[in-house]
């Protein structure tokens, strides 16, 4: 999914999705997120941002990713193994 030809802002979006997952799964990781972006071969900062719980874009990414995961989970079939106990 990510390669040398991935647009920079798509990479930022993927980083934020990853950070959201990390925040949810590891209680020792918390906000804020300090994001620093610079282009290869250049040490000039392209983007610097401190992301807090109130950041509207991060909230939309977190909510959208959560909904997408929920939809993916619901779309997957249940296991149909013969040794499973009867559904309750």
mmCIF file of C-alpha atoms in Angstrom:
data_model
loop_
_atom_site.group_PDB
_atom_site.id
_atom_site.type_symbol
_atom_site.label_atom_id
_atom_site.label_comp_id
_atom_site.label_asym_id
_atom_site.label_seq_id
_atom_site.Cartn_x
_atom_site.Cartn_y
_atom_site.Cartn_z
ATOM 1 C CA UNK A 1 0.000 0.000 0.000
ATOM 2 C CA UNK A 2 2.817 2.405 0.809
ATOM 3 C CA UNK A 3 5.699 2.906 -1.568
ATOM 4 C CA UNK A 4 8.045 5.527 -2.903
ATOM 5 C CA UNK A 5 5.271 6.786 -5.167
ATOM 6 C CA UNK A 6 2.754 7.258 -2.315
ATOM 7 C CA UNK A 7 1.733 10.926 -2.183
ATOM 8 C CA UNK A 8 3.059 12.639 0.927
ATOM 9 C CA UNK A 9 -0.343 13.535 2.373
ATOM 10 C CA UNK A 10 -1.572 9.952 1.842
ATOM 11 C CA UNK A 11 1.421 8.893 3.915
ATOM 12 C CA UNK A 12 0.397 11.358 6.625
ATOM 13 C CA UNK A 13 -3.119 9.883 6.597
ATOM 14 C CA UNK A 14 -1.680 6.368 6.997
ATOM 15 C CA UNK A 15 0.517 7.520 9.880
ATOM 16 C CA UNK A 16 -2.528 8.964 11.643
ATOM 17 C CA UNK A 17 -4.490 5.728 11.112
ATOM 18 C CA UNK A 18 -1.571 3.821 12.616
ATOM 19 C CA UNK A 19 -1.339 6.212 15.568
ATOM 20 C CA UNK A 20 -5.077 5.902 16.198
ATOM 21 C CA UNK A 21 -4.740 2.113 16.309
ATOM 22 C CA UNK A 22 -1.756 2.400 18.645
ATOM 23 C CA UNK A 23 -3.623 4.780 20.954
ATOM 24 C CA UNK A 24 -6.523 2.326 21.182
ATOM 25 C CA UNK A 25 -4.375 -0.754 21.797
ATOM 26 C CA UNK A 26 -1.636 0.560 24.081
ATOM 27 C CA UNK A 27 -2.599 2.463 27.217
ATOM 28 C CA UNK A 28 0.949 3.789 27.626
ATOM 29 C CA UNK A 29 0.608 5.812 24.406
ATOM 30 C CA UNK A 30 -1.380 9.017 24.597
ATOM 31 C CA UNK A 31 -2.082 12.347 23.026
ATOM 32 C CA UNK A 32 -0.804 14.725 21.845
ATOM 33 C CA UNK A 33 0.808 13.445 18.663
ATOM 34 C CA UNK A 34 3.659 15.580 17.357
ATOM 35 C CA UNK A 35 3.837 15.259 13.591
ATOM 36 C CA UNK A 36 6.819 16.478 11.587
ATOM 37 C CA UNK A 37 7.047 16.003 7.821
ATOM 38 C CA UNK A 38 9.895 16.786 5.493
ATOM 39 C CA UNK A 39 10.647 15.670 1.952
ATOM 40 C CA UNK A 40 13.470 13.284 1.071
ATOM 41 C CA UNK A 41 16.753 15.027 0.431
ATOM 42 C CA UNK A 42 15.578 18.244 2.038
ATOM 43 C CA UNK A 43 15.771 19.201 5.673
ATOM 44 C CA UNK A 44 13.242 22.006 5.425
ATOM 45 C CA UNK A 45 10.123 21.173 7.406
ATOM 46 C CA UNK A 46 7.077 20.708 5.155
ATOM 47 C CA UNK A 47 4.569 20.300 7.977
ATOM 48 C CA UNK A 48 4.740 20.577 11.750
ATOM 49 C CA UNK A 49 1.634 19.961 13.800
ATOM 50 C CA UNK A 50 0.705 19.050 17.358
ATOM 51 C CA UNK A 51 -2.424 16.924 17.170
ATOM 52 C CA UNK A 52 -4.691 16.852 20.214
ATOM 53 C CA UNK A 53 -7.954 15.083 20.998
ATOM 54 C CA UNK A 54 -9.829 18.112 19.656
ATOM 55 C CA UNK A 55 -8.162 18.135 16.224
ATOM 56 C CA UNK A 56 -11.069 17.896 13.739
ATOM 57 C CA UNK A 57 -9.103 16.067 11.042
ATOM 58 C CA UNK A 58 -7.667 13.476 13.426
ATOM 59 C CA UNK A 59 -11.124 12.906 14.914
ATOM 60 C CA UNK A 60 -12.596 12.369 11.434
ATOM 61 C CA UNK A 61 -9.810 9.903 10.582
ATOM 62 C CA UNK A 62 -10.277 8.018 13.878
ATOM 63 C CA UNK A 63 -14.067 7.856 13.505
ATOM 64 C CA UNK A 64 -13.888 6.917 9.820
ATOM 65 C CA UNK A 65 -11.303 4.199 10.446
ATOM 66 C CA UNK A 66 -13.317 2.819 13.355
ATOM 67 C CA UNK A 67 -16.452 2.661 11.196
ATOM 68 C CA UNK A 68 -14.550 1.050 8.313
ATOM 69 C CA UNK A 69 -13.174 -1.635 10.664
ATOM 70 C CA UNK A 70 -16.655 -2.238 12.069
ATOM 71 C CA UNK A 71 -18.059 -2.635 8.555
ATOM 72 C CA UNK A 72 -15.234 -4.980 7.547
ATOM 73 C CA UNK A 73 -15.825 -7.102 10.669
ATOM 74 C CA UNK A 74 -19.563 -7.330 9.956
ATOM 75 C CA UNK A 75 -18.893 -8.305 6.317
ATOM 76 C CA UNK A 76 -16.684 -11.256 7.269
ATOM 77 C CA UNK A 77 -18.379 -14.656 7.553
ATOM 78 C CA UNK A 78 -18.552 -16.427 10.888
ATOM 79 C CA UNK A 79 -16.418 -19.536 11.271
ATOM 80 C CA UNK A 80 -18.243 -22.655 10.206
ATOM 81 C CA UNK A 81 -16.075 -25.268 11.894
ATOM 82 C CA UNK A 82 -17.713 -28.578 12.787
ATOM 83 C CA UNK A 83 -16.297 -28.618 16.309
ATOM 84 C CA UNK A 84 -17.698 -25.192 17.297
ATOM 85 C CA UNK A 85 -20.223 -25.189 20.136
ATOM 86 C CA UNK A 86 -23.807 -24.301 19.236
ATOM 87 C CA UNK A 87 -24.437 -20.582 18.935
ATOM 88 C CA UNK A 88 -26.057 -19.026 21.944
#
